[in-house]
Short mmCIF file of C-alpha atoms in Angstrom, two decimals:
data_model
loop_
_atom_site.label_atom_id
_atom_site.label_comp_id
_atom_site.label_asym_id
_atom_site.label_seq_id
_atom_site.Cartn_x
_atom_site.Cartn_y
_atom_site.Cartn_z
CA MET A 1398 -34.63 7.95 95.24
CA ASP A 1399 -35.64 6.80 91.76
CA SER A 1400 -39.09 8.19 90.97
CA ARG A 1401 -40.11 4.81 89.55
CA GLU A 1402 -39.96 3.40 93.07
CA LEU A 1403 -42.42 5.95 94.45
CA ASN A 1404 -45.95 4.97 95.39
CA LEU A 1405 -48.18 8.00 96.10
CA PRO A 1406 -46.33 11.34 96.20
CA PRO A 1407 -48.54 13.93 97.98
CA TYR A 1408 -48.92 16.40 95.12
CA MET A 1409 -49.71 13.65 92.62
CA LEU A 1410 -52.41 12.33 94.95
CA TYR A 1411 -53.78 15.86 95.33
CA CYS A 1412 -54.09 16.25 91.56
CA GLY A 1413 -55.78 12.85 91.35
CA LEU A 1414 -58.32 13.77 94.03
CA ILE A 1415 -59.20 17.07 92.38
CA ALA A 1416 -59.56 15.39 88.99
CA GLY A 1417 -61.75 12.73 90.60
CA VAL A 1418 -64.35 15.34 91.58
CA GLY A 1419 -65.58 15.18 87.98
CA ALA A 1420 -66.26 11.47 88.45
CA PHE A 1421 -68.24 12.34 91.59
CA SER A 1422 -70.44 14.59 89.45
CA ASN A 1423 -70.85 11.68 87.05
CA GLY A 1424 -72.02 9.43 89.88
CA TRP A 1425 -74.40 12.08 91.19
CA THR A 1426 -75.98 12.39 87.73
CA ILE A 1427 -76.44 8.62 87.59
CA GLY A 1428 -77.94 8.29 91.06
CA SER A 1429 -79.97 11.49 91.41
CA PRO A 1430 -83.24 10.09 89.93
CA ASN A 1431 -83.18 6.91 92.05
CA VAL A 1432 -85.05 8.08 95.16
CA PRO A 1433 -86.93 11.28 94.15
CA GLY A 1434 -87.82 9.86 90.74
CA ASP A 1435 -91.45 9.14 91.57
CA VAL A 1436 -92.19 12.60 92.96
CA THR A 1437 -90.38 14.15 89.98
CA HIS A 1438 -92.84 12.78 87.40
CA ASN A 1439 -95.80 11.43 89.38
CA CYS A 1440 -96.62 13.71 92.31
CA PRO A 1441 -100.28 13.94 93.51
CA THR A 1442 -100.74 17.56 92.35
CA GLY A 1443 -99.19 17.00 88.92
CA GLY A 1444 -98.34 20.13 86.97
CA ALA A 1445 -100.12 22.48 89.37
CA HIS A 1446 -98.27 25.44 90.92
CA THR A 1447 -99.34 24.94 94.54
CA VAL A 1448 -95.93 25.51 96.16
CA ASN A 1449 -94.25 28.00 93.83
CA PRO A 1450 -96.06 30.09 91.21
CA ALA A 1451 -92.99 30.01 88.95
CA PHE A 1452 -92.54 26.23 88.82
CA PRO A 1453 -94.92 23.28 88.52
CA ASP A 1454 -94.97 20.89 91.46
CA CYS A 1455 -93.65 18.11 89.22
CA LEU A 1456 -93.31 17.19 85.55
CA PRO A 1457 -96.01 14.61 84.75
CA MET A 1458 -94.69 11.80 82.55
CA ASP A 1459 -95.87 8.28 81.80
CA THR A 1460 -93.57 5.35 82.53
CA SER A 1461 -92.04 5.12 79.06
CA LEU A 1462 -91.35 8.86 78.80
CA TRP A 1463 -89.85 8.90 82.30
CA GLY A 1464 -87.64 5.96 81.39
CA PHE A 1465 -86.36 7.86 78.37
CA ALA A 1466 -85.90 11.07 80.38
CA VAL A 1467 -83.73 9.25 82.92
CA ALA A 1468 -81.74 7.37 80.26
CA SER A 1469 -81.34 10.44 78.03
CA PHE A 1470 -78.11 11.33 79.80
CA CYS A 1471 -76.65 8.23 78.12
CA VAL A 1472 -77.26 9.89 74.75
CA GLY A 1473 -75.23 12.86 75.92
CA GLY A 1474 -72.62 10.49 77.34
CA LEU A 1475 -72.31 8.68 74.03
CA PHE A 1476 -71.80 11.91 72.10
CA GLY A 1477 -69.48 13.44 74.70
CA SER A 1478 -67.22 10.39 74.75
CA ALA A 1479 -67.22 10.09 70.94
CA VAL A 1480 -65.90 13.63 70.42
CA GLY A 1481 -63.88 13.64 73.63
CA GLY A 1482 -60.76 12.18 72.06
CA SER A 1483 -60.22 15.12 69.74
CA ILE A 1484 -61.12 17.60 72.51
CA GLN A 1485 -58.57 16.28 75.00
CA THR A 1486 -55.94 16.15 72.26
CA ARG A 1487 -56.52 19.80 71.34
CA LEU A 1488 -57.06 21.30 74.79
CA GLY A 1489 -54.94 18.98 76.90
CA ARG A 1490 -56.12 16.88 79.82
CA ARG A 1491 -56.29 19.56 82.50
CA LEU A 1492 -58.17 22.18 80.48
CA THR A 1493 -60.58 19.53 79.18
CA ILE A 1494 -61.43 18.53 82.76
CA ILE A 1495 -62.13 22.19 83.58
CA VAL A 1496 -64.26 22.81 80.48
CA ASN A 1497 -66.10 19.55 81.06
CA ASN A 1498 -67.91 21.05 84.06
CA VAL A 1499 -69.92 23.40 81.83
CA GLY A 1500 -72.34 20.58 81.01
CA PHE A 1501 -72.95 19.78 84.68
CA ILE A 1502 -73.58 23.43 85.55
CA VAL A 1503 -75.90 24.11 82.60
CA GLY A 1504 -77.71 20.80 83.12
CA ALA A 1505 -78.20 21.50 86.84
CA ILE A 1506 -79.74 24.90 86.08
CA LEU A 1507 -82.06 23.52 83.40
CA ILE A 1508 -83.32 20.64 85.55
CA GLY A 1509 -83.58 22.68 88.73
CA CYS A 1510 -85.62 25.34 86.93
CA SER A 1511 -87.48 23.05 84.55
CA VAL A 1512 -91.09 23.97 83.78
CA HIS A 1513 -91.52 21.42 81.03
CA THR A 1514 -90.46 17.85 80.33
CA ALA A 1515 -88.26 19.05 77.46
CA MET A 1516 -86.18 21.20 79.84
CA PHE A 1517 -85.65 18.23 82.12
CA ILE A 1518 -84.54 15.99 79.24
CA ILE A 1519 -82.23 18.64 77.74
CA GLY A 1520 -80.73 19.17 81.18
CA ARG A 1521 -80.09 15.44 81.54
CA ILE A 1522 -78.45 15.38 78.11
CA CYS A 1523 -76.19 18.30 79.06
CA CYS A 1524 -75.13 16.47 82.21
CA GLY A 1525 -74.62 13.37 80.07
CA LEU A 1526 -72.27 15.25 77.76
CA SER A 1527 -70.05 16.01 80.74
CA CYS A 1528 -70.40 12.44 82.02
CA GLY A 1529 -69.21 11.08 78.67
CA LEU A 1530 -66.30 13.46 78.21
CA GLY A 1531 -65.31 13.14 81.87
CA SER A 1532 -65.36 9.34 81.78
CA LEU A 1533 -62.76 9.58 79.01
CA VAL A 1534 -60.46 12.38 80.13
CA ILE A 1535 -60.37 11.73 83.91
CA PRO A 1536 -59.07 8.11 83.71
CA THR A 1537 -56.63 9.26 81.02
CA TYR A 1538 -55.29 12.05 83.23
CA LEU A 1539 -55.06 9.80 86.28
CA GLY A 1540 -53.15 7.15 84.34
CA GLU A 1541 -50.73 9.63 82.79
CA ILE A 1542 -49.72 11.47 85.97
CA SER A 1543 -49.42 8.42 88.24
CA THR A 1544 -46.32 6.55 89.29
CA ARG A 1545 -45.86 2.99 88.14
CA LYS A 1546 -46.50 1.56 91.61
CA GLY A 1547 -49.36 3.90 92.44
CA ARG A 1548 -51.22 3.68 89.15
CA GLY A 1549 -53.68 1.09 90.41
CA LEU A 1550 -54.90 3.19 93.32
CA MET A 1551 -54.87 6.37 91.22
CA GLY A 1552 -56.88 4.67 88.49
CA PHE A 1553 -59.33 3.41 91.09
CA LEU A 1554 -60.10 6.98 92.15
CA ASN A 1555 -62.35 7.36 89.11
CA GLN A 1556 -64.65 4.49 90.11
CA PHE A 1557 -64.43 5.41 93.79
CA PHE A 1558 -65.73 8.91 93.14
CA VAL A 1559 -68.47 7.58 90.84
CA VAL A 1560 -69.85 5.20 93.49
CA THR A 1561 -69.48 7.91 96.13
CA GLY A 1562 -71.60 10.22 93.99
CA ILE A 1563 -74.23 7.51 93.50
CA LEU A 1564 -74.36 6.78 97.22
CA LEU A 1565 -74.60 10.38 98.39
CA SER A 1566 -77.22 11.26 95.76
CA SER A 1567 -79.35 8.39 97.05
CA VAL A 1568 -78.88 9.43 100.68
CA ILE A 1569 -79.65 13.10 99.94
CA GLY A 1570 -82.57 11.88 97.85
CA LEU A 1571 -84.42 10.67 100.96
CA PRO A 1572 -85.08 14.13 102.51
CA THR A 1573 -85.49 15.77 99.09
CA ALA A 1574 -88.05 13.32 97.70
CA ASN A 1575 -90.86 15.84 97.97
CA VAL A 1576 -92.25 18.96 96.35
CA PRO A 1577 -90.36 21.22 95.74
CA LEU A 1578 -87.03 19.85 97.05
CA TRP A 1579 -86.72 17.25 94.27
CA ARG A 1580 -85.36 20.07 92.12
CA LEU A 1581 -82.54 20.65 94.60
CA ASN A 1582 -81.49 17.01 94.36
CA TYR A 1583 -80.78 17.35 90.64
CA ALA A 1584 -79.24 20.83 90.91
CA ILE A 1585 -76.68 19.91 93.59
CA VAL A 1586 -74.38 18.52 90.87
CA ALA A 1587 -73.39 22.12 90.06
CA ILE A 1588 -71.62 22.44 93.44
CA PRO A 1589 -68.82 19.87 92.82
CA ALA A 1590 -68.57 21.15 89.24
CA ILE A 1591 -67.86 24.72 90.41
CA PHE A 1592 -65.49 23.37 93.07
CA GLN A 1593 -63.47 21.52 90.43
CA VAL A 1594 -63.33 24.54 88.13
CA ALA A 1595 -61.89 26.58 91.00
CA LEU A 1596 -59.23 24.05 92.06
CA MET A 1597 -58.22 22.21 88.88
CA GLY A 1598 -56.05 25.20 87.95
CA THR A 1599 -53.80 24.32 90.90
CA CYS A 1600 -53.02 20.97 89.27
CA VAL A 1601 -50.46 20.35 86.54
CA GLU A 1602 -50.94 19.10 83.01
CA SER A 1603 -50.09 15.49 82.16
CA PRO A 1604 -46.33 15.19 81.42
CA ARG A 1605 -47.01 12.61 78.71
CA TYR A 1606 -49.39 15.00 76.97
CA LEU A 1607 -46.84 17.83 77.15
CA ILE A 1608 -44.22 15.62 75.52
CA SER A 1609 -46.66 14.66 72.78
CA VAL A 1610 -47.02 18.34 71.82
CA GLY A 1611 -43.28 19.02 72.00
CA ARG A 1612 -43.17 20.90 75.32
CA ILE A 1613 -40.20 18.97 76.70
CA GLU A 1614 -39.07 21.48 79.32
CA ASP A 1615 -42.60 21.91 80.68
CA ALA A 1616 -43.01 18.13 80.79
CA HIS A 1617 -39.77 17.76 82.78
CA ASP A 1618 -40.78 20.45 85.27
CA THR A 1619 -44.27 18.98 85.59
CA LEU A 1620 -43.01 15.46 86.21
CA GLN A 1621 -40.59 16.76 88.84
CA LYS A 1622 -43.44 18.57 90.61
CA LEU A 1623 -45.54 15.41 90.58
CA ARG A 1624 -42.67 13.31 91.97
CA GLY A 1625 -41.46 15.72 94.63
CA SER A 1626 -37.75 15.48 95.40
CA ALA A 1627 -37.22 12.07 93.74
CA GLU A 1628 -34.81 11.57 90.83
CA ILE A 1629 -36.83 11.57 87.61
CA ASN A 1630 -33.99 11.01 85.10
CA GLU A 1631 -34.80 7.41 84.24
CA GLU A 1632 -38.58 7.83 84.28
CA PHE A 1633 -38.48 10.98 82.16
CA PHE A 1634 -36.21 9.35 79.61
CA ASP A 1635 -38.49 6.29 79.47
CA ILE A 1636 -41.56 8.46 78.84
CA VAL A 1637 -39.87 10.51 76.10
CA ALA A 1638 -38.33 7.44 74.47
CA GLY A 1639 -41.67 5.64 74.56
CA GLN A 1640 -43.17 8.39 72.41
CA VAL A 1641 -40.39 9.47 70.04
CA GLY A 1642 -37.85 6.64 70.15
CA THR A 1643 -34.54 6.28 71.96
CA LYS A 1644 -32.24 8.22 69.63
CA LYS A 1645 -34.54 11.17 69.24
CA ALA A 1646 -35.17 11.15 72.99
CA ILE A 1647 -31.42 11.51 73.59
CA ARG A 1648 -31.20 14.37 71.11
CA LEU A 1649 -34.23 16.15 72.59
CA LEU A 1650 -32.88 15.88 76.13
CA LYS A 1651 -29.52 17.29 75.06
CA GLU A 1652 -31.15 20.09 73.08
CA HIS A 1653 -33.15 21.09 76.16
CA SER A 1654 -30.11 21.06 78.48
CA TYR A 1655 -30.94 17.73 80.13
CA GLU A 1656 -27.64 16.14 79.16
CA LYS A 1657 -27.06 15.21 82.80
CA ASP A 1658 -30.12 12.96 82.53
CA VAL A 1659 -28.57 11.16 79.58
CA LYS A 1660 -25.25 10.83 81.41
CA ALA A 1661 -26.99 9.42 84.46
CA ILE A 1662 -28.74 6.83 82.34
CA ASN A 1663 -25.50 6.02 80.54
CA GLY A 1664 -23.78 5.56 83.88
CA SER A 1665 -26.38 3.13 85.15
CA LEU A 1666 -26.06 1.10 81.98
CA ASP A 1667 -22.26 1.05 82.14
CA GLU A 1668 -22.50 -0.30 85.69
CA GLY A 1669 -24.82 -3.07 84.49
CA PHE A 1670 -27.88 -1.82 86.35
CA ASP A 1671 -31.35 -2.61 85.04
CA ASN A 1672 -34.02 -0.79 86.97
CA ARG A 1673 -36.92 -2.03 84.92
CA SER A 1674 -39.62 -4.19 86.42
CA PRO A 1675 -39.40 -7.97 85.89
CA GLU A 1676 -42.39 -7.81 83.59
CA SER A 1677 -40.73 -5.30 81.31
CA ILE A 1678 -37.55 -7.36 81.20
CA ASP A 1679 -39.58 -10.30 79.97
CA SER A 1680 -41.54 -8.35 77.43
CA GLY A 1681 -38.94 -5.89 76.26
CA SER A 1682 -39.58 -2.16 76.18
CA ALA A 1683 -40.83 0.44 73.81
CA TYR A 1684 -37.30 1.51 73.03
CA GLY A 1685 -35.80 -1.94 72.67
CA GLY A 1686 -34.24 -2.72 76.06
CA ASN A 1687 -31.07 -1.60 77.82
CA ASN A 1688 -28.71 -2.88 75.12
CA ASN A 1689 -30.42 -0.74 72.50
CA ARG A 1690 -30.50 2.19 74.86
CA LYS A 1691 -26.75 1.97 75.33
CA GLU A 1692 -26.22 1.59 71.59
CA ALA A 1693 -28.32 4.70 71.02
CA LEU A 1694 -26.35 6.62 73.63
CA ASP A 1695 -23.09 5.55 71.99
CA ASP A 1696 -24.45 6.57 68.57
CA SER A 1697 -25.38 9.95 69.97
CA ALA A 1698 -21.89 10.43 71.37
CA ASN A 1699 -20.33 9.43 68.05
CA ALA A 1700 -22.61 11.90 66.29
CA ALA A 1701 -21.32 14.69 68.48
CA ASN A 1702 -17.65 13.75 67.99
CA ASP A 1703 -17.64 12.60 64.38
CA GLY A 1704 -19.87 14.76 62.22
CA ALA A 1705 -18.60 13.11 59.05
CA THR A 1706 -19.92 9.74 60.11
CA THR A 1707 -23.22 10.47 61.78
CA THR A 1708 -25.26 13.66 61.83
CA THR A 1709 -28.28 14.76 63.75
CA THR A 1710 -30.32 14.27 60.59
CA ASP A 1711 -29.05 10.69 60.37
CA LEU A 1712 -30.19 10.04 63.91
CA GLU A 1713 -33.64 11.41 63.17
CA ALA A 1714 -33.87 9.34 60.00
CA ALA A 1715 -32.81 6.19 61.85
CA ASP A 1716 -35.48 6.88 64.43
CA GLU A 1717 -38.25 7.80 62.00
CA ASP A 1718 -40.30 4.72 62.80
CA HIS A 1719 -40.81 5.96 66.35
CA LYS A 1720 -42.40 9.27 65.35
CA ARG A 1721 -46.10 8.74 66.04
CA PRO A 1722 -48.56 11.56 65.49
CA PRO A 1723 -51.96 11.16 67.18
CA MET A 1724 -53.86 8.27 65.63
CA SER A 1725 -57.38 8.63 64.28
CA ILE A 1726 -60.17 6.20 65.13
CA ILE A 1727 -59.71 4.49 61.77
CA GLU A 1728 -55.96 4.17 62.32
CA VAL A 1729 -56.31 2.40 65.67
CA PHE A 1730 -58.10 -0.41 63.83
CA THR A 1731 -55.59 -0.59 60.97
CA ASP A 1732 -52.45 -0.68 63.13
CA LYS A 1733 -51.83 -4.32 64.10
CA THR A 1734 -50.56 -3.65 67.62
CA ILE A 1735 -53.03 -0.94 68.57
CA ARG A 1736 -55.91 -2.96 67.08
CA LYS A 1737 -55.20 -5.77 69.56
CA ILE A 1738 -55.18 -3.33 72.46
CA THR A 1739 -58.31 -1.56 71.22
CA ILE A 1740 -60.32 -4.78 70.89
CA ILE A 1741 -59.39 -5.92 74.41
CA VAL A 1742 -60.22 -2.54 75.94
CA VAL A 1743 -63.49 -2.10 74.02
CA ILE A 1744 -64.75 -5.60 74.85
CA HIS A 1745 -64.12 -5.05 78.56
CA HIS A 1746 -66.07 -1.79 78.40
CA MET A 1747 -68.93 -3.66 76.75
CA ILE A 1748 -68.73 -6.34 79.45
CA GLN A 1749 -69.02 -3.67 82.15
CA GLN A 1750 -72.51 -2.77 80.93
CA LEU A 1751 -73.65 -6.13 79.54
CA SER A 1752 -72.86 -7.87 82.84
CA GLY A 1753 -76.16 -6.43 84.07
CA MET A 1754 -75.12 -4.15 86.93
CA ASN A 1755 -77.36 -1.30 85.82
CA ALA A 1756 -80.26 -3.69 85.30
CA VAL A 1757 -79.82 -5.01 88.84
CA MET A 1758 -79.64 -1.48 90.22
CA TYR A 1759 -82.66 -0.31 88.18
CA TYR A 1760 -84.79 -3.25 89.31
CA SER A 1761 -83.36 -3.80 92.78
CA THR A 1762 -86.45 -2.28 94.39
CA SER A 1763 -88.74 -4.60 92.39
CA ILE A 1764 -86.58 -7.58 93.31
CA PHE A 1765 -86.53 -6.70 97.00
CA GLU A 1766 -90.32 -6.29 96.98
CA GLN A 1767 -90.49 -10.03 96.44
CA ALA A 1768 -88.95 -10.45 99.89
CA VAL A 1769 -89.87 -7.39 101.97
CA SER A 1770 -92.40 -4.57 102.09
CA LYS A 1771 -92.34 -1.78 99.52
CA GLN A 1772 -90.97 0.77 101.99
CA ASN A 1773 -88.21 -1.54 103.19
CA ALA A 1774 -87.40 -2.41 99.59
CA GLN A 1775 -86.58 1.26 98.93
CA TYR A 1776 -84.15 1.31 101.85
CA MET A 1777 -82.58 -1.97 100.75
CA ALA A 1778 -82.09 -0.51 97.29
CA ILE A 1779 -80.05 2.25 98.95
CA TYR A 1780 -78.12 -0.38 100.89
CA THR A 1781 -76.96 -1.81 97.56
CA THR A 1782 -75.24 1.49 96.83
CA VAL A 1783 -73.62 1.27 100.27
CA VAL A 1784 -72.34 -2.21 99.39
CA ASN A 1785 -71.04 -0.88 96.08
CA PHE A 1786 -69.25 1.94 97.89
CA GLY A 1787 -67.84 -0.29 100.64
CA MET A 1788 -66.47 -2.94 98.30
CA SER A 1789 -64.91 -0.23 96.13
CA ILE A 1790 -62.91 0.88 99.17
CA VAL A 1791 -61.87 -2.72 99.86
CA ALA A 1792 -60.77 -3.18 96.26
CA MET A 1793 -58.66 -0.01 96.42
CA PHE A 1794 -56.35 -1.70 98.92
CA PHE A 1795 -55.92 -4.81 96.77
CA ILE A 1796 -55.68 -3.40 93.26
CA ASP A 1797 -51.90 -2.81 93.46
CA ARG A 1798 -51.26 -6.00 95.42
CA SER A 1799 -53.24 -8.66 93.62
CA GLY A 1800 -53.30 -6.90 90.25
CA ARG A 1801 -56.08 -5.96 87.84
CA ARG A 1802 -56.38 -9.31 86.10
CA LEU A 1803 -57.01 -11.41 89.21
CA LEU A 1804 -59.59 -9.00 90.62
CA LEU A 1805 -61.39 -8.90 87.28
CA LEU A 1806 -61.50 -12.69 87.03
CA LEU A 1807 -62.84 -12.97 90.60
CA SER A 1808 -65.40 -10.30 89.81
CA GLU A 1809 -66.61 -12.05 86.67
CA ALA A 1810 -66.85 -15.38 88.50
CA GLY A 1811 -68.82 -13.76 91.33
CA THR A 1812 -71.29 -11.99 89.05
CA PHE A 1813 -71.84 -15.22 87.10
CA ILE A 1814 -72.53 -17.31 90.22
CA PHE A 1815 -74.85 -14.84 91.88
CA SER A 1816 -76.72 -14.02 88.68
CA VAL A 1817 -77.57 -17.73 88.52
CA LEU A 1818 -78.57 -17.77 92.20
CA LEU A 1819 -80.67 -14.66 91.67
CA VAL A 1820 -82.57 -16.49 88.93
CA ILE A 1821 -83.06 -19.50 91.22
CA GLY A 1822 -84.29 -17.31 94.06
CA TYR A 1823 -86.66 -15.49 91.75
CA ARG A 1824 -87.94 -18.66 90.08
CA TYR A 1825 -88.59 -20.58 93.31
CA ASN A 1826 -89.53 -17.53 95.42
CA ILE A 1827 -86.73 -17.81 98.00
CA PRO A 1828 -86.65 -14.30 99.57
CA ASN A 1829 -83.37 -14.63 101.49
CA LEU A 1830 -81.57 -15.98 98.44
CA LEU A 1831 -82.88 -13.08 96.35
CA VAL A 1832 -81.62 -10.47 98.78
CA ALA A 1833 -78.24 -12.14 99.34
CA SER A 1834 -77.72 -12.63 95.59
CA VAL A 1835 -78.29 -8.97 94.82
CA PHE A 1836 -75.92 -7.76 97.53
CA ILE A 1837 -73.11 -10.21 96.68
CA TYR A 1838 -73.57 -9.62 92.95
CA VAL A 1839 -73.08 -5.88 93.53
CA ALA A 1840 -70.05 -6.58 95.72
CA SER A 1841 -68.54 -8.82 93.03
CA PHE A 1842 -69.05 -6.17 90.38
CA ALA A 1843 -67.48 -3.45 92.53
CA ILE A 1844 -64.13 -5.22 92.97
CA GLY A 1845 -63.34 -5.67 89.27
CA ILE A 1846 -65.82 -5.19 86.44
CA GLY A 1847 -66.66 -1.71 87.70
CA PRO A 1848 -63.20 -0.10 87.95
CA VAL A 1849 -60.81 -2.20 85.84
CA PRO A 1850 -62.06 -1.29 82.32
CA TRP A 1851 -61.47 2.39 83.06
CA MET A 1852 -57.99 1.62 84.40
CA ILE A 1853 -56.78 -0.52 81.51
CA THR A 1854 -57.93 2.09 78.99
CA SER A 1855 -55.10 4.41 80.05
CA GLU A 1856 -52.69 1.70 81.24
CA MET A 1857 -52.58 -0.26 77.97
CA THR A 1858 -52.75 2.57 75.44
CA PRO A 1859 -49.75 4.63 74.25
CA ILE A 1860 -50.12 8.40 74.23
CA TYR A 1861 -50.42 8.64 70.44
CA ALA A 1862 -53.45 6.34 70.46
CA SER A 1863 -54.96 7.11 73.86
CA SER A 1864 -57.49 9.69 72.70
CA SER A 1865 -58.92 7.58 69.87
CA VAL A 1866 -58.90 4.27 71.76
CA GLY A 1867 -60.41 5.98 74.79
CA ALA A 1868 -63.09 7.62 72.65
CA VAL A 1869 -64.09 4.33 71.02
CA ALA A 1870 -64.12 2.41 74.31
CA THR A 1871 -66.01 5.07 76.26
CA ALA A 1872 -68.54 5.61 73.47
CA MET A 1873 -69.16 1.85 73.36
CA ASN A 1874 -69.61 1.83 77.13
CA TRP A 1875 -72.27 4.53 76.93
CA ALA A 1876 -73.94 2.89 73.94
CA MET A 1877 -74.27 -0.39 75.86
CA ASN A 1878 -75.51 1.54 78.89
CA PHE A 1879 -78.27 3.11 76.79
CA LEU A 1880 -79.04 -0.23 75.13
CA ILE A 1881 -79.51 -2.01 78.46
CA GLY A 1882 -81.67 0.84 79.74
CA GLN A 1883 -83.96 0.60 76.73
CA ILE A 1884 -84.28 -3.14 76.07
CA PHE A 1885 -84.02 -4.65 79.56
CA PRO A 1886 -87.47 -3.43 80.69
CA VAL A 1887 -88.98 -5.19 77.67
CA ILE A 1888 -87.07 -8.41 78.41
CA PHE A 1889 -87.91 -8.22 82.11
CA ASP A 1890 -91.62 -7.79 81.39
CA ALA A 1891 -91.53 -10.81 79.08
CA ILE A 1892 -89.55 -13.36 81.09
CA GLN A 1893 -89.21 -11.76 84.54
CA GLY A 1894 -86.44 -13.25 86.69
CA TRP A 1895 -85.18 -15.49 83.90
CA SER A 1896 -83.76 -12.36 82.25
CA PHE A 1897 -80.79 -12.41 84.63
CA LEU A 1898 -79.73 -15.71 83.12
CA ILE A 1899 -78.66 -13.71 80.06
CA PHE A 1900 -76.27 -11.72 82.23
CA ALA A 1901 -74.94 -14.92 83.81
CA ILE A 1902 -73.99 -16.25 80.37
CA ILE A 1903 -72.31 -12.97 79.45
CA CYS A 1904 -70.32 -12.94 82.71
CA ALA A 1905 -69.15 -16.51 82.13
CA ALA A 1906 -68.03 -15.70 78.58
CA SER A 1907 -66.28 -12.54 79.78
CA GLY A 1908 -64.27 -14.54 82.32
CA VAL A 1909 -62.98 -16.78 79.55
CA PHE A 1910 -62.05 -13.78 77.41
CA THR A 1911 -60.23 -12.06 80.28
CA PHE A 1912 -58.30 -15.22 81.17
CA PHE A 1913 -56.93 -15.71 77.66
CA PHE A 1914 -56.46 -12.16 76.38
CA LEU A 1915 -55.98 -9.60 79.15
CA PRO A 1916 -52.38 -9.13 80.36
CA GLU A 1917 -51.54 -8.00 83.86
CA THR A 1918 -50.67 -4.29 83.96
CA LYS A 1919 -49.64 -4.00 87.61
CA ASN A 1920 -46.27 -2.22 88.13
CA ARG A 1921 -45.62 -2.00 84.39
CA ALA A 1922 -44.90 1.13 82.40
CA ILE A 1923 -47.35 1.92 79.60
CA GLU A 1924 -44.49 1.75 77.10
CA ASP A 1925 -43.55 -1.77 78.25
CA ILE A 1926 -47.13 -3.03 78.00
CA VAL A 1927 -47.42 -1.77 74.43
CA ALA A 1928 -44.10 -3.40 73.57
CA SER A 1929 -45.41 -6.77 74.77
CA PHE A 1930 -48.22 -6.55 72.20
CA THR A 1931 -45.74 -5.56 69.50
CA LYS A 1932 -43.77 -8.76 70.15
CA GLN A 1933 -46.84 -10.99 69.83
CA LYS A 1934 -47.10 -12.82 66.52
#
């Protein structure tokens, strides 16, 4: 069976699940202050040592300082994502995921043992560093090891684990919202971090990364392990050719004793077979289509049989344009093709934060208090995380059927409509409309705006630009996250419920942008998607 026809090979899914544990830690860091937040900074006994002589009962902070302490992990996230591109290029995807857990472990210890506000904030920043780096490297790894047909579900694992972490941290927060157990709630993040360190070594490195550093044999063996017993000839050739060009790919495969792979590909071309997806036939491919592949194979054969006419050096020179070293952040904005991809990816990461999801989550309790009692409002705030989790599971089953683009458009339409209804409910004091609007807004976000930006980052970006594009996009995501966390309270205090009208306008504009500029990436190879941008005038 051709490996390009596979969906979810068991070992590939295993690697994806282990990598996704880092996203769970990310979600736990986000959600851990939600329920025990009040007792953390505003307990009745303050900084007294009534329970444990070594630690104060809580860390007294005023509202503004507490807001910064909670949001400080975004500062770490911004920095971690900004430098993450160079780290994952140097260390590789797998080792970066392992090293990334250091921040979670150190942060958990600092917060769990904090005796001063500064320790708490530094601990949050350490966790944020791992959140930022992890939000870059985990989607990259998932995208690079996945099959073409299973890439949607694999990419969704990142968001699934994030919302799972948020949900469980809120649930565990209920029994730990007291002195001294609030410390345990923040420290628990070290458990999944240690678990991932122990098991990530059983997973393989990304084959695309191995090819990018010249480890062709390791890449072949790794891809075969990920695909089980399936035939990987065509897929392996496509991946190599997408990075170094067709002619050099042929030479590299022959040099590394994979000549049977080249012969198999040559045979399929001679028989007139074209195993590419319909989308890639329409858009072309990174190596110029089957005709060019056959021409390159013929050229390679002539080079072997007629040294006077064509030499290996000639082949390399003819293929020089396809040699792409890793691009810097500046280069991704100067290259015409990659600049288009970068702008689309970055804008969708900005949309994810500017759509107002975090603002709704931060103020969900205040919104629900307009309709129910304060105690019930806290439980309903937790129910929103349940809705987020449930709709993420629903979306997982549709992402590879309906495609990313359709789900994102539906998501943007839903968030626009229910942001407007939330404003109406708030303005005219309609409790049921307020509650329904929050829940359906969260559900709309979960099916598209939440997961898709992380998926398209790895799906649309070639290996030589993935680290820089991912770093820019992820850093922008964290920057917008921090921005919303800092300015929304000011806006909310000034105009109250009308503030959600701003998010409605942003969601409407984002739907227009997605409709006109985002291509569908379902069942398409990364190399084919990049080629479609190259052909655009």
